[in-house]
Amino acid sequence: NLGGEFCLPGFQVCDGLKDCADGSDEADCSAVTCRHGQWKCNDGLKCIAVSQYCNKVRDCKDNSDEDSCDFDTCRGYNEWQCKTGDCIPEEFKCDGFPDCLDGSDEWNCF
């Protein structure tokens, strides 16, 4: 703490995450610098963990972490694709028993 200012490790400056309450660690950054194990969004505004790339969740404002992913689609006759990407028989959807790892086959059943 220097006169009311806190010192941050260099890797926390311009990393796309506001570590200072006022966001000053992210001000005047032309682009973020990602650490090992991170992926930079195409807009250059944020770093995400490599595990967040192509996980079917938009983590980048520009959706660049998801827009070029090749998710497998169900190829079998009468199959339904879970949100996690796995496939189940169509008749297992909305049958009262979760068959998808995330339970998405039981969502929005009326």
Short mmCIF file of C-alpha atoms in Angstrom, two decimals:
data_model
loop_
_atom_site.label_atom_id
_atom_site.label_comp_id
_atom_site.label_asym_id
_atom_site.label_seq_id
_atom_site.Cartn_x
_atom_site.Cartn_y
_atom_site.Cartn_z
CA ASN A 1 0.00 0.00 0.00
CA LEU A 2 1.66 3.20 -1.17
CA GLY A 3 -0.28 6.32 -0.21
CA GLY A 4 -3.66 4.61 -0.55
CA GLU A 5 -2.64 2.67 -3.66
CA PHE A 6 -2.21 -1.07 -3.65
CA CYS A 7 0.48 -2.86 -5.61
CA LEU A 8 -0.62 -5.79 -7.74
CA PRO A 9 1.53 -8.46 -9.33
CA GLY A 10 2.24 -7.54 -12.94
CA PHE A 11 0.24 -10.47 -14.31
CA GLN A 12 -2.94 -8.99 -12.77
CA VAL A 13 -2.63 -5.75 -14.74
CA CYS A 14 -4.40 -5.79 -18.13
CA ASP A 15 -5.55 -9.39 -17.69
CA GLY A 16 -9.22 -8.64 -18.37
CA LEU A 17 -10.23 -8.98 -14.71
CA LYS A 18 -10.86 -5.96 -12.51
CA ASP A 19 -8.75 -6.54 -9.41
CA CYS A 20 -8.98 -2.92 -8.22
CA ALA A 21 -12.36 -1.65 -7.05
CA ASP A 22 -12.14 1.27 -9.47
CA GLY A 23 -10.95 -0.91 -12.37
CA SER A 24 -7.74 1.10 -12.73
CA ASP A 25 -5.72 -2.08 -13.30
CA GLU A 26 -7.64 -2.53 -16.57
CA ALA A 27 -7.69 1.12 -17.69
CA ASP A 28 -5.61 2.19 -20.66
CA CYS A 29 -4.95 -1.38 -21.77
CA SER A 30 -4.76 -1.78 -25.53
CA ALA A 31 -5.08 -5.55 -25.12
CA VAL A 32 -4.90 -8.00 -22.29
CA THR A 33 -1.94 -10.27 -21.70
CA CYS A 34 -2.94 -13.83 -20.92
CA ARG A 35 -1.04 -16.14 -18.62
CA HIS A 36 -0.10 -19.74 -19.35
CA GLY A 37 -3.25 -21.86 -19.33
CA GLN A 38 -5.45 -19.02 -20.54
CA TRP A 39 -6.99 -18.20 -23.91
CA LYS A 40 -7.50 -14.64 -25.17
CA CYS A 41 -10.89 -13.67 -26.57
CA ASN A 42 -10.70 -12.43 -30.15
CA ASP A 43 -11.76 -8.93 -29.09
CA GLY A 44 -8.61 -8.83 -26.90
CA LEU A 45 -10.60 -7.71 -23.85
CA LYS A 46 -10.51 -10.81 -21.68
CA CYS A 47 -8.56 -13.96 -20.87
CA ILE A 48 -10.40 -17.14 -19.97
CA ALA A 49 -9.16 -20.46 -18.66
CA VAL A 50 -8.40 -22.90 -21.46
CA SER A 51 -11.02 -25.21 -19.91
CA GLN A 52 -13.66 -22.54 -20.67
CA TYR A 53 -12.90 -22.67 -24.42
CA CYS A 54 -15.59 -24.61 -26.32
CA ASN A 55 -17.52 -25.54 -23.17
CA LYS A 56 -20.88 -24.38 -24.60
CA VAL A 57 -20.94 -21.36 -22.27
CA ARG A 58 -20.25 -17.88 -23.63
CA ASP A 59 -17.38 -16.48 -21.58
CA CYS A 60 -16.18 -13.85 -24.07
CA LYS A 61 -18.38 -10.85 -24.88
CA ASP A 62 -17.80 -11.49 -28.60
CA ASN A 63 -18.59 -15.24 -28.20
CA SER A 64 -15.23 -16.09 -29.79
CA ASP A 65 -14.70 -18.88 -27.26
CA GLU A 66 -17.69 -20.75 -28.70
CA ASP A 67 -18.31 -19.57 -32.27
CA SER A 68 -15.81 -21.81 -34.06
CA CYS A 69 -16.25 -25.00 -32.01
CA ASP A 70 -17.16 -28.23 -33.73
CA PHE A 71 -19.54 -29.94 -31.33
CA ASP A 72 -20.50 -33.47 -32.21
CA THR A 73 -24.10 -33.87 -33.20
CA CYS A 74 -26.21 -36.94 -32.69
CA ARG A 75 -26.04 -39.11 -35.76
CA GLY A 76 -28.32 -41.97 -34.81
CA TYR A 77 -31.95 -42.22 -35.77
CA ASN A 78 -34.25 -40.63 -33.16
CA GLU A 79 -31.45 -39.38 -30.90
CA TRP A 80 -31.58 -36.22 -28.82
CA GLN A 81 -28.50 -34.17 -27.93
CA CYS A 82 -27.96 -33.14 -24.32
CA LYS A 83 -26.57 -29.67 -23.55
CA THR A 84 -23.30 -31.40 -22.61
CA GLY A 85 -23.10 -32.85 -26.12
CA ASP A 86 -23.82 -36.50 -25.34
CA CYS A 87 -26.65 -38.27 -27.14
CA ILE A 88 -29.55 -40.24 -25.74
CA PRO A 89 -32.50 -42.01 -27.37
CA GLU A 90 -35.29 -39.53 -28.15
CA GLU A 91 -37.76 -41.48 -25.99
CA PHE A 92 -35.58 -40.81 -22.91
CA LYS A 93 -36.31 -37.05 -23.16
CA CYS A 94 -38.88 -35.90 -20.60
CA ASP A 95 -39.45 -39.41 -19.24
CA GLY A 96 -39.04 -38.32 -15.61
CA PHE A 97 -35.52 -39.72 -15.26
CA PRO A 98 -32.39 -37.63 -15.98
CA ASP A 99 -30.27 -39.46 -18.53
CA CYS A 100 -27.95 -36.59 -19.54
CA LEU A 101 -25.04 -35.83 -17.24
CA ASP A 102 -26.43 -32.32 -16.72
CA GLY A 103 -30.08 -33.43 -16.55
CA SER A 104 -30.95 -31.31 -19.60
CA ASP A 105 -33.20 -34.05 -20.98
CA GLU A 106 -35.64 -33.22 -18.17
CA TRP A 107 -35.62 -29.43 -18.60
CA ASN A 108 -38.66 -27.56 -19.96
CA CYS A 109 -40.88 -30.62 -19.91
CA PHE A 110 -44.58 -29.77 -19.72
#
